[in-house]
Amino acid sequence: MSVLIVGSTALDSIKTPKAANPKLLGGSASHAAVAASFFTDVNLVGVVGEDFPKKYTALYHRHGLDLAGLQVKPGKTFHWSGEYEVNMNRRRTLATELGVFETFSPDLPEAYCATPFVLLANIAPALQSHVLDQMRRPRFIAADTMDLWLNIALKDLLRLIKRVDLFVLNDTEAHQLTEEDNVVAALPKLHKLGPKYVIIKKGEHGSILSGPNGLFVAPAFPLKKVVDPTGAGDSFVGGLMGYLAGSKGPVETNLRRAMIYGSVTASFCCEGFGLNCTTRTSRADIEKRVKQLLRMVAV
Ligand code: AMP
């Protein structure tokens, strides 16, 4: 089955203590869609400006993404720039230039409205809701977010969370939303907001799922060297949703394994700037790392 992914399609300028790279392909939807494309067909929804480099459109094509939902508008592509500290868990946003995102309305091509799996990757929650309004009875809906929307669009976000099956957020966001320091204590409070499943991401310390079958803890794949973690969260949720959509059987049965695939896909993202390493990865590389990770947690 296919997955529809909406989110930001961006140019990212990223500085780490070791290097700086301007205007790489980035954005929550780009990372999530490329990650999902290893497992299933992806319908991408986003907007870019006329300055969007052709080589990046070619990269989307190489990953087999359906681009009927990618609008090209007069103006500049969304540009985000960020800087990492020596401790790569710490990042500062230097600039966010919305460009064509300022007036973006994610209106879906008719053929997308029946896509069974929906990933609302990080963008304004009102836009995520606008996509859901157009969908016809999707089988499974996941939404991701970021601290910005907790700060400036909390009401919209709370309205959205009620409508999704799986809500994904990181530990800092979980703390901000529930006022609980402890992620295990935050989980029931997050379920009360509506979703049947909640995943809290903890960066290099993996992620935790809460659902009707209790808790599941997925480790991150241990890496010797992290080059650039930008988009790791998006790759995690993109890999997870792509794996779910591409697998037979009930979501409940596949969800734990999907988290392992999400962790592994995210690990490739961290090993290069932007999407550089992810795009050089193959399904066989992913399967190899999944086996390694499963061996590391087997008792
Ligand atoms: P992550 O590292 O998973 O938090 O995701 C980083 C990605 O989020 C980058 O590729 C950015 O282009 C994108 N991003 C940053 N700020 C925003 C925003 N306000 N809305 C949507 N996407 C954003």
CSV table of N, CA, C and O and ligand atoms in Angstrom, one decimal, residues 8 10 12 26-28 31 78 80 84 91 96 122-123 146 148-149 229-234, ligand 1:
chain,number,residue,atom,x,y,z
A,8,SER,N,7.4,19.9,5.0
A,8,SER,CA,8.2,20.9,4.4
A,8,SER,C,9.2,20.3,3.3
A,8,SER,O,9.7,19.2,3.5
A,10,ALA,N,12.4,21.7,1.6
A,10,ALA,CA,13.2,22.8,1.9
A,10,ALA,C,14.6,22.8,1.3
A,10,ALA,O,15.1,21.8,0.9
A,12,ASP,N,18.2,23.5,3.1
A,12,ASP,CA,18.8,23.6,4.4
A,12,ASP,C,20.2,24.0,4.4
A,12,ASP,O,21.0,23.4,3.6
A,26,GLY,N,16.5,19.5,1.9
A,26,GLY,CA,16.0,19.2,3.3
A,26,GLY,C,14.5,19.3,3.4
A,26,GLY,O,13.8,19.4,2.4
A,27,GLY,N,14.1,19.5,4.6
A,27,GLY,CA,12.6,19.6,4.9
A,27,GLY,C,12.1,18.2,5.4
A,27,GLY,O,12.6,17.2,5.1
A,28,SER,N,11.1,18.4,6.3
A,28,SER,CA,10.6,17.2,6.9
A,28,SER,C,10.0,16.2,5.9
A,28,SER,O,10.2,15.0,6.0
A,31,HIS,N,13.0,14.4,3.8
A,31,HIS,CA,13.6,13.3,4.6
A,31,HIS,C,12.7,12.1,4.8
A,31,HIS,O,13.1,10.9,4.6
A,78,PHE,N,11.3,27.4,0.7
A,78,PHE,CA,11.5,27.4,2.2
A,78,PHE,C,13.0,27.2,2.5
A,78,PHE,O,13.6,26.2,2.0
A,80,TRP,N,15.8,26.9,5.6
A,80,TRP,CA,16.1,26.8,7.0
A,80,TRP,C,17.6,26.7,7.2
A,80,TRP,O,18.3,26.0,6.5
A,84,TYR,N,25.0,23.3,14.8
A,84,TYR,CA,25.1,22.3,15.9
A,84,TYR,C,26.3,22.7,16.7
A,84,TYR,O,27.3,23.2,16.3
A,91,ARG,N,21.2,22.0,19.0
A,91,ARG,CA,21.1,22.7,17.7
A,91,ARG,C,20.4,24.0,17.9
A,91,ARG,O,19.5,24.1,18.7
A,96,THR,N,14.9,31.0,9.5
A,96,THR,CA,13.8,30.3,8.8
A,96,THR,C,13.1,31.3,7.9
A,96,THR,O,12.5,32.3,8.3
A,122,ASN,N,6.3,17.2,9.9
A,122,ASN,CA,6.3,18.5,10.5
A,122,ASN,C,6.0,19.7,9.6
A,122,ASN,O,6.9,20.0,8.8
A,123,ILE,N,4.9,20.3,9.7
A,123,ILE,CA,4.5,21.6,9.2
A,123,ILE,C,3.5,22.2,10.1
A,123,ILE,O,3.0,21.5,11.1
A,146,MET,N,6.8,19.9,15.9
A,146,MET,CA,8.1,20.5,16.5
A,146,MET,C,7.7,21.5,17.5
A,146,MET,O,6.5,22.0,17.6
A,148,LEU,N,8.1,24.6,17.8
A,148,LEU,CA,7.5,25.9,17.3
A,148,LEU,C,6.0,25.9,17.3
A,148,LEU,O,5.4,26.8,17.8
A,149,TRP,N,5.4,24.7,16.9
A,149,TRP,CA,3.9,24.7,16.9
A,149,TRP,C,3.3,24.6,18.3
A,149,TRP,O,2.2,25.0,18.5
A,229,PRO,N,22.9,15.2,12.2
A,229,PRO,CA,21.6,14.6,12.5
A,229,PRO,C,20.3,15.2,12.0
A,229,PRO,O,19.2,14.8,12.3
A,230,THR,N,20.5,16.3,11.2
A,230,THR,CA,19.3,17.0,10.7
A,230,THR,C,18.4,16.0,9.9
A,230,THR,O,18.9,15.3,9.0
A,231,GLY,N,17.2,16.0,10.2
A,231,GLY,CA,16.2,15.1,9.5
A,231,GLY,C,16.2,13.7,10.0
A,231,GLY,O,15.4,12.9,9.5
A,232,ALA,N,16.9,13.4,11.1
A,232,ALA,CA,16.9,12.0,11.7
A,232,ALA,C,15.5,11.6,12.1
A,232,ALA,O,15.0,10.5,11.9
A,233,GLY,N,14.8,12.6,12.8
A,233,GLY,CA,13.5,12.3,13.3
A,233,GLY,C,12.5,12.1,12.2
A,233,GLY,O,11.6,11.2,12.2
A,234,ASP,N,12.7,12.9,11.1
A,234,ASP,CA,11.8,12.7,9.9
A,234,ASP,C,12.1,11.4,9.2
A,234,ASP,O,11.2,10.7,8.7
B,1,AMP,P1,14.7,17.3,12.4
B,1,AMP,O1,16.2,17.3,12.4
B,1,AMP,O2,14.1,15.9,12.3
B,1,AMP,O3,14.1,18.1,13.5
B,1,AMP,O4,14.2,18.0,11.1
B,1,AMP,C1,14.9,19.0,10.4
B,1,AMP,C2,14.2,19.4,9.2
B,1,AMP,O5,13.0,20.2,9.6
B,1,AMP,C3,15.0,20.3,8.3
B,1,AMP,O6,15.3,19.7,7.1
B,1,AMP,C4,14.2,21.6,8.1
B,1,AMP,O7,14.1,22.0,6.8
B,1,AMP,C5,12.8,21.3,8.7
B,1,AMP,N1,12.3,22.4,9.4
B,1,AMP,C6,12.9,23.3,10.2
B,1,AMP,N2,12.0,24.2,10.7
B,1,AMP,C7,10.8,23.9,10.1
B,1,AMP,C8,9.5,24.5,10.2
B,1,AMP,N3,9.3,25.6,10.9
B,1,AMP,N4,8.5,23.9,9.5
B,1,AMP,C9,8.7,22.8,8.8
B,1,AMP,N5,9.9,22.2,8.7
B,1,AMP,C10,11.0,22.8,9.3
